[in-house]
Tab-separated table of C-alpha atoms in Angstrom:
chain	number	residue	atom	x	y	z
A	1	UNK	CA	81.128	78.045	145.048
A	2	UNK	CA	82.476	77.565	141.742
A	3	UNK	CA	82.048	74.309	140.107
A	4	UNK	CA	84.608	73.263	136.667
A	5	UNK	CA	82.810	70.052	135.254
A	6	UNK	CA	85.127	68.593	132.134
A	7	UNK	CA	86.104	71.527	130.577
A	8	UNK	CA	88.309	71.734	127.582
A	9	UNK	CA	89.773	75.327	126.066
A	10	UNK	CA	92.366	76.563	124.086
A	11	UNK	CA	93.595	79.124	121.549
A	12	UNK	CA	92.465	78.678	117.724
A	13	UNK	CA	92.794	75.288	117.086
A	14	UNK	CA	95.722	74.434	120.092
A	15	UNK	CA	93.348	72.662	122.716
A	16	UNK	CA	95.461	73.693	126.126
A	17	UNK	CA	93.142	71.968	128.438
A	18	UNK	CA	91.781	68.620	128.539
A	19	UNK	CA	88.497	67.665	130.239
A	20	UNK	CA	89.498	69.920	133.413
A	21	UNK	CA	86.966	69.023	136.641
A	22	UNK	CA	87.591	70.663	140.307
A	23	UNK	CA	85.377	72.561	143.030
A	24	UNK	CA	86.560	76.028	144.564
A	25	UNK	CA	84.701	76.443	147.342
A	26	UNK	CA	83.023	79.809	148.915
A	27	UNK	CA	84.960	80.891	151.975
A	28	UNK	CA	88.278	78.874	150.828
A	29	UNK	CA	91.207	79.428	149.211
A	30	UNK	CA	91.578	77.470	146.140
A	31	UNK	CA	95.355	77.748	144.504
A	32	UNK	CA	96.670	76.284	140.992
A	33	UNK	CA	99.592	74.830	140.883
A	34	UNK	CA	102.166	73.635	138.087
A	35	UNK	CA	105.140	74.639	136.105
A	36	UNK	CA	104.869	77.536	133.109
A	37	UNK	CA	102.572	76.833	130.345
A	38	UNK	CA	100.665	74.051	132.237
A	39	UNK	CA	97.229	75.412	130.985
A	40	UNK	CA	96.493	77.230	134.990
A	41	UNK	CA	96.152	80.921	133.375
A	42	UNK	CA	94.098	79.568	130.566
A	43	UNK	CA	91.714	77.958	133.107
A	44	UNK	CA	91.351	81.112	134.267
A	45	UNK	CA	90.273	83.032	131.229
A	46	UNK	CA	87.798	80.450	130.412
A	47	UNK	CA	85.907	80.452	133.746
A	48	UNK	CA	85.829	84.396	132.932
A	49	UNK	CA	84.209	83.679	129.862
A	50	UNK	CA	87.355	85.381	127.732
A	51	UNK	CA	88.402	82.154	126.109
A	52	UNK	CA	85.989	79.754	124.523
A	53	UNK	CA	85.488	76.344	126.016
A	54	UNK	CA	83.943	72.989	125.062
A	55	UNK	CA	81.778	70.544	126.742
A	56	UNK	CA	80.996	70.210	130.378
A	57	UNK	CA	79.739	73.532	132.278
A	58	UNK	CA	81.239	75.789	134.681
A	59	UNK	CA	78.703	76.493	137.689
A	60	UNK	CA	78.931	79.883	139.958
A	61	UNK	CA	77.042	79.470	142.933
A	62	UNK	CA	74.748	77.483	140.802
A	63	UNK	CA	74.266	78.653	137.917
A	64	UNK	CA	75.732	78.211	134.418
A	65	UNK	CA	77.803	80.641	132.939
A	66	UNK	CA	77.001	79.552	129.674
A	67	UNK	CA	75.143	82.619	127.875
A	68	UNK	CA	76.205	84.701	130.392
A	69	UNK	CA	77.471	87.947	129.361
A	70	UNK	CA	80.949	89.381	130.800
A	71	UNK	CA	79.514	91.923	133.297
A	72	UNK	CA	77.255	88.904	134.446
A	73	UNK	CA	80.345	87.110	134.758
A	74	UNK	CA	82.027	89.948	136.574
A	75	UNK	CA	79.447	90.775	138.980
A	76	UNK	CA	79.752	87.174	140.072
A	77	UNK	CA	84.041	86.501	140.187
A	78	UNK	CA	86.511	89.587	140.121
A	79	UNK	CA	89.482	88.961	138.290
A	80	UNK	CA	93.184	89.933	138.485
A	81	UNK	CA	95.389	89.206	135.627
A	82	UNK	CA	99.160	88.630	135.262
A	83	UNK	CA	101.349	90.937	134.893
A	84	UNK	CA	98.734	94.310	134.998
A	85	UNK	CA	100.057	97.876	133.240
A	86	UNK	CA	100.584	100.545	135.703
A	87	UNK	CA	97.836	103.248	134.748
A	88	UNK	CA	98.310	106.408	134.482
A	89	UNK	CA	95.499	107.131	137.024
A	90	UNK	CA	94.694	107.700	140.402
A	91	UNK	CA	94.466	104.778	143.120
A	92	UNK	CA	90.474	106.302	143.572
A	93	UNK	CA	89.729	105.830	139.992
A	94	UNK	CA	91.824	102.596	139.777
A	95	UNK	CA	89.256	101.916	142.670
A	96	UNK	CA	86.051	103.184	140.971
A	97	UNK	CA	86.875	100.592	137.636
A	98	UNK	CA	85.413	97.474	139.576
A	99	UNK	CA	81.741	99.149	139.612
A	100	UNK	CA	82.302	99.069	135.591
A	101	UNK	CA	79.801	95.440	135.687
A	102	UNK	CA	77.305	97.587	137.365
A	103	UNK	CA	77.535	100.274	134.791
A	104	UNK	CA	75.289	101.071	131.670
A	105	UNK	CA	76.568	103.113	128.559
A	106	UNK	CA	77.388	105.817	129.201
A	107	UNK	CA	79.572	104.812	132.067
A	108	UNK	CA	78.277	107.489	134.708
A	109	UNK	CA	78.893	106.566	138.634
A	110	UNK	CA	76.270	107.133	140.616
A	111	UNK	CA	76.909	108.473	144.418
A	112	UNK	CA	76.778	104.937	145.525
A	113	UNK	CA	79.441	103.966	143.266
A	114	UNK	CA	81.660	106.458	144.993
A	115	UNK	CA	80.446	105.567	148.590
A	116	UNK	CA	81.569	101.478	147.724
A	117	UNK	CA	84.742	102.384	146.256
A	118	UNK	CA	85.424	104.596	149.474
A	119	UNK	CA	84.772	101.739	151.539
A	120	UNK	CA	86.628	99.071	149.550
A	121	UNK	CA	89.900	101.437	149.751
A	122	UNK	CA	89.034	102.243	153.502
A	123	UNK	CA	89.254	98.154	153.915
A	124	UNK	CA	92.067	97.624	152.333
A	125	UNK	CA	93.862	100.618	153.982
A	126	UNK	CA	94.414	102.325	151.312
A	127	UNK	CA	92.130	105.517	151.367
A	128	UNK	CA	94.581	107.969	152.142
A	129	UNK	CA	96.134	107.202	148.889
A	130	UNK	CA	92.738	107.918	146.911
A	131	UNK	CA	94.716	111.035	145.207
A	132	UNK	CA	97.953	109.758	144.612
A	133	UNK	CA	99.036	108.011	140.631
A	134	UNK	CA	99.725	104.719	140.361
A	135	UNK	CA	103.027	104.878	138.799
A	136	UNK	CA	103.654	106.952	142.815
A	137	UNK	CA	102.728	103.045	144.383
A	138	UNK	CA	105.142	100.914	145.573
A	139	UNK	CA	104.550	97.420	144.085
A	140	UNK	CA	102.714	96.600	147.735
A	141	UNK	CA	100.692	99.152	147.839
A	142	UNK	CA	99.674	99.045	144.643
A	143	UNK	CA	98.283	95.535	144.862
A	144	UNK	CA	95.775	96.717	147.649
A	145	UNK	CA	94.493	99.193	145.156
A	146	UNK	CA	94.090	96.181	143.303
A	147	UNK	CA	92.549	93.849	145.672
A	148	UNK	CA	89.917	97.513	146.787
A	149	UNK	CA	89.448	97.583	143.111
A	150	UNK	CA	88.537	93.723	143.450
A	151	UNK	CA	86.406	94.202	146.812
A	152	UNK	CA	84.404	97.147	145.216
A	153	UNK	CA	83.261	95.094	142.504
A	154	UNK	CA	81.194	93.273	144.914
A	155	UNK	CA	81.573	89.569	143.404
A	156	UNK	CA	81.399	86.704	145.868
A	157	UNK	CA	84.510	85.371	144.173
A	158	UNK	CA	87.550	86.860	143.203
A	159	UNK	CA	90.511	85.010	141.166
A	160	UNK	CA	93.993	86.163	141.127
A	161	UNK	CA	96.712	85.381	139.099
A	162	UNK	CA	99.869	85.344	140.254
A	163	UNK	CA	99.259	88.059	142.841
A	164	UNK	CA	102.759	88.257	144.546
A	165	UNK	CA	104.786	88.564	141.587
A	166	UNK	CA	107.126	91.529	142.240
A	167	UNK	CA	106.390	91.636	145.857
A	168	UNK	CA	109.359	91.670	148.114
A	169	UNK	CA	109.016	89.125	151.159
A	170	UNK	CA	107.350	91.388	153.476
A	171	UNK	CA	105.089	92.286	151.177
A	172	UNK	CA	104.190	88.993	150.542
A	173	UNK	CA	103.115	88.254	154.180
A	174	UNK	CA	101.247	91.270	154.088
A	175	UNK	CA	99.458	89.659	151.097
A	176	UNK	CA	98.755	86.591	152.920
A	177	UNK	CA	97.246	88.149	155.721
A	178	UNK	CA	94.912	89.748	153.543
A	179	UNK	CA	93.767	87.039	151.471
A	180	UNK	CA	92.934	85.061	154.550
A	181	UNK	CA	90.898	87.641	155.888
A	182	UNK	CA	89.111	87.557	152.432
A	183	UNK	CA	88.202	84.031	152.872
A	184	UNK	CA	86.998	84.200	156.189
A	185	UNK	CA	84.828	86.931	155.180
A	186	UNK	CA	83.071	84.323	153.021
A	187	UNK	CA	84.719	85.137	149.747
A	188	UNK	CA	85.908	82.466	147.389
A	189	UNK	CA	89.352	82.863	146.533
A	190	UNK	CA	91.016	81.175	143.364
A	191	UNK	CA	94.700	81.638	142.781
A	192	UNK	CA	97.651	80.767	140.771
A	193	UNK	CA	100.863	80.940	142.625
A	194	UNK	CA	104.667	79.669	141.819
A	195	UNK	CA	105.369	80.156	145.111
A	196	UNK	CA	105.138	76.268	146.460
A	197	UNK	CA	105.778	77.541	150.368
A	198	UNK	CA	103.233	80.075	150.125
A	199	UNK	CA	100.802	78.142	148.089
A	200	UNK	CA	101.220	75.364	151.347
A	201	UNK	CA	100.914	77.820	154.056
A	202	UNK	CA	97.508	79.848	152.782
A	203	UNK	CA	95.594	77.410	150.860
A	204	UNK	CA	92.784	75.606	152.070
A	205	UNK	CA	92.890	73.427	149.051
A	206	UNK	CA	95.784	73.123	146.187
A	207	UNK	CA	95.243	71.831	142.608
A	208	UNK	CA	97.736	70.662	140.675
A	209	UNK	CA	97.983	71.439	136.696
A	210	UNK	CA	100.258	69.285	134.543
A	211	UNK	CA	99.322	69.387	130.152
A	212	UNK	CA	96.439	70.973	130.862
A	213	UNK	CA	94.972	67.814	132.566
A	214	UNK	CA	94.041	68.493	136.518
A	215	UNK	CA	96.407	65.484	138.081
A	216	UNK	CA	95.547	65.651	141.968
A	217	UNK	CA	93.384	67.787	144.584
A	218	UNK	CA	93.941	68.048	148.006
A	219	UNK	CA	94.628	69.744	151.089
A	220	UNK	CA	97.983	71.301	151.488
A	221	UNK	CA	99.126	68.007	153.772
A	222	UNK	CA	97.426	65.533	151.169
A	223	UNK	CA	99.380	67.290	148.099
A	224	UNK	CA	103.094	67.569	150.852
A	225	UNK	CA	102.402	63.715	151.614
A	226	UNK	CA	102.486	63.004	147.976
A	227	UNK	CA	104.917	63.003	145.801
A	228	UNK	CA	103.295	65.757	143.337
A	229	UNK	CA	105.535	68.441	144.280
A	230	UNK	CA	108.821	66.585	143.455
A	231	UNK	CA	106.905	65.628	140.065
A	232	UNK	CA	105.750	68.773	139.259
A	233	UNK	CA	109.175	70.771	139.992
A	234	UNK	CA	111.782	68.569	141.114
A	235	UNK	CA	112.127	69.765	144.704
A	236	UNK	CA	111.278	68.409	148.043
A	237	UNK	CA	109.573	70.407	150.412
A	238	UNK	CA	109.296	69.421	154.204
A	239	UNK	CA	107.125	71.051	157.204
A	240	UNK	CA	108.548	71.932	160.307
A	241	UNK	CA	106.072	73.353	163.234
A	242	UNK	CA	106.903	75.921	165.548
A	243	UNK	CA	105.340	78.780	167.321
A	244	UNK	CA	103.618	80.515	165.230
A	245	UNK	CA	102.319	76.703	163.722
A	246	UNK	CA	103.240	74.772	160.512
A	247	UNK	CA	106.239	75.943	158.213
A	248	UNK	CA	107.660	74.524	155.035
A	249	UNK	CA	111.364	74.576	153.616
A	250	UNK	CA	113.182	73.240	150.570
A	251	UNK	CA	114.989	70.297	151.468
């Protein structure tokens, strides 16, 4: 579980967040909500240790990160950024990059470094593309080379930010089954997502980011029953259930 307790970062002098408190919890999904610049990604970067923060504590599974280094930090939550470069490399070797926190200078795998990033790709159904560049990937595929690289990294946690961005809508049910089957594997799964429907349909908990202040928590029917969503974005969204069980729409 990871554990934010009053946490305020920033860039320079700019303070973006303001004594930010919430729980994600292991085996859930955890998503961030709230419109551009509302302090979610810079949440982010501070649990991973890349931003400075003040006060409080932020707890993984326990224990501070405060003094950790970044490969503790990475051997603990895997991290997907916004917006990543396409490398010019291999899917494998994309693969083989989240064993770097296990890694001493020089960075040398080791034969079981190899065997887990086989069995990440082989999870994620990507091992037949263990040859083929990058830049070859569609924008789907290339995001389970992502989440393999994430799985291979072996952290009980892994945060994403905004994951389906350039996914097509297929794609992006593809991507939900998968991060579902993450959580139920036990892993912790912190997101930020722009995508209210999706956010509603795959989250076992939704927080909602507004100035950098956290300004509710709840389950997706605590945060639909409220009136956060028409705050935060102007919109309405309703549920409608059917077959295949709950589904929201823009009213």
């Amino acid at each position: 579980m990871i554990e934010v307790k009053n946490i305020s970062a920033g860039y320079g002098k700019t303070e973006i967040l303001h004594d930010v408190s919430f729980q994600a919890k292991e085996g859930k999904i955890t998503t961030l909500i709230g419109s551009n610049g509302s302090g979610k990604s810079t949440l982010l970067k501070a649990m991973l240790g890349l931003i400075p923060w003040s006060g409080g504590d932020i707890m993984m599974d326990g224990l501070s990160v405060k003094g950790m280094s970044r490969a503790e930090i990475a051997r603990r939550i895997a991290y997907l950024p916004q917006g990543k470069n396409v490398p010019d490399i291999s899917a494998g070797r994309m693969t083989l990059h989240g064993r770097f926190p296990y890694l001493s200078y020089p960075r040398r795998y080791r034969e079981s470094d190899f065997q887990i990033a086989e069995e990440a790709m082989r999870a994620m159904g990507v091992l037949e593309l263990a040859d083929r560049q990058m830049a070859e990937l569609s924008g789907g595929m290339r995001q389970k080379v992502y989440l393999a690289m994430a799985l291979a990294q072996q952290a009980p946690a892994i945060a994403m930010d905004e994951p389906t961005t350039y996914l097509d809508i297929g794609q992006q049910f593809k991507f939900a089954e998968m991060v579902k089957k993450l959580s139920e594997s036990g892993k912790t799964i912190l997101l930020i997502l722009h995508d209210i429907l999706l956010a509603l349909k795959i989250s076992d908990r939704i927080v909602a980011v507004c100035d950098g202040k956290i300004i509710q928590c709840g389950t997706p029917e605590e945060i639909l029953g409220s009136d956060i969503i028409k705050e935060l974005y102007g919109i309405t969204v309703k549920p409608v259930r059917t077959e295949k069980g709950i589904q929201y729409y823009y009213e």
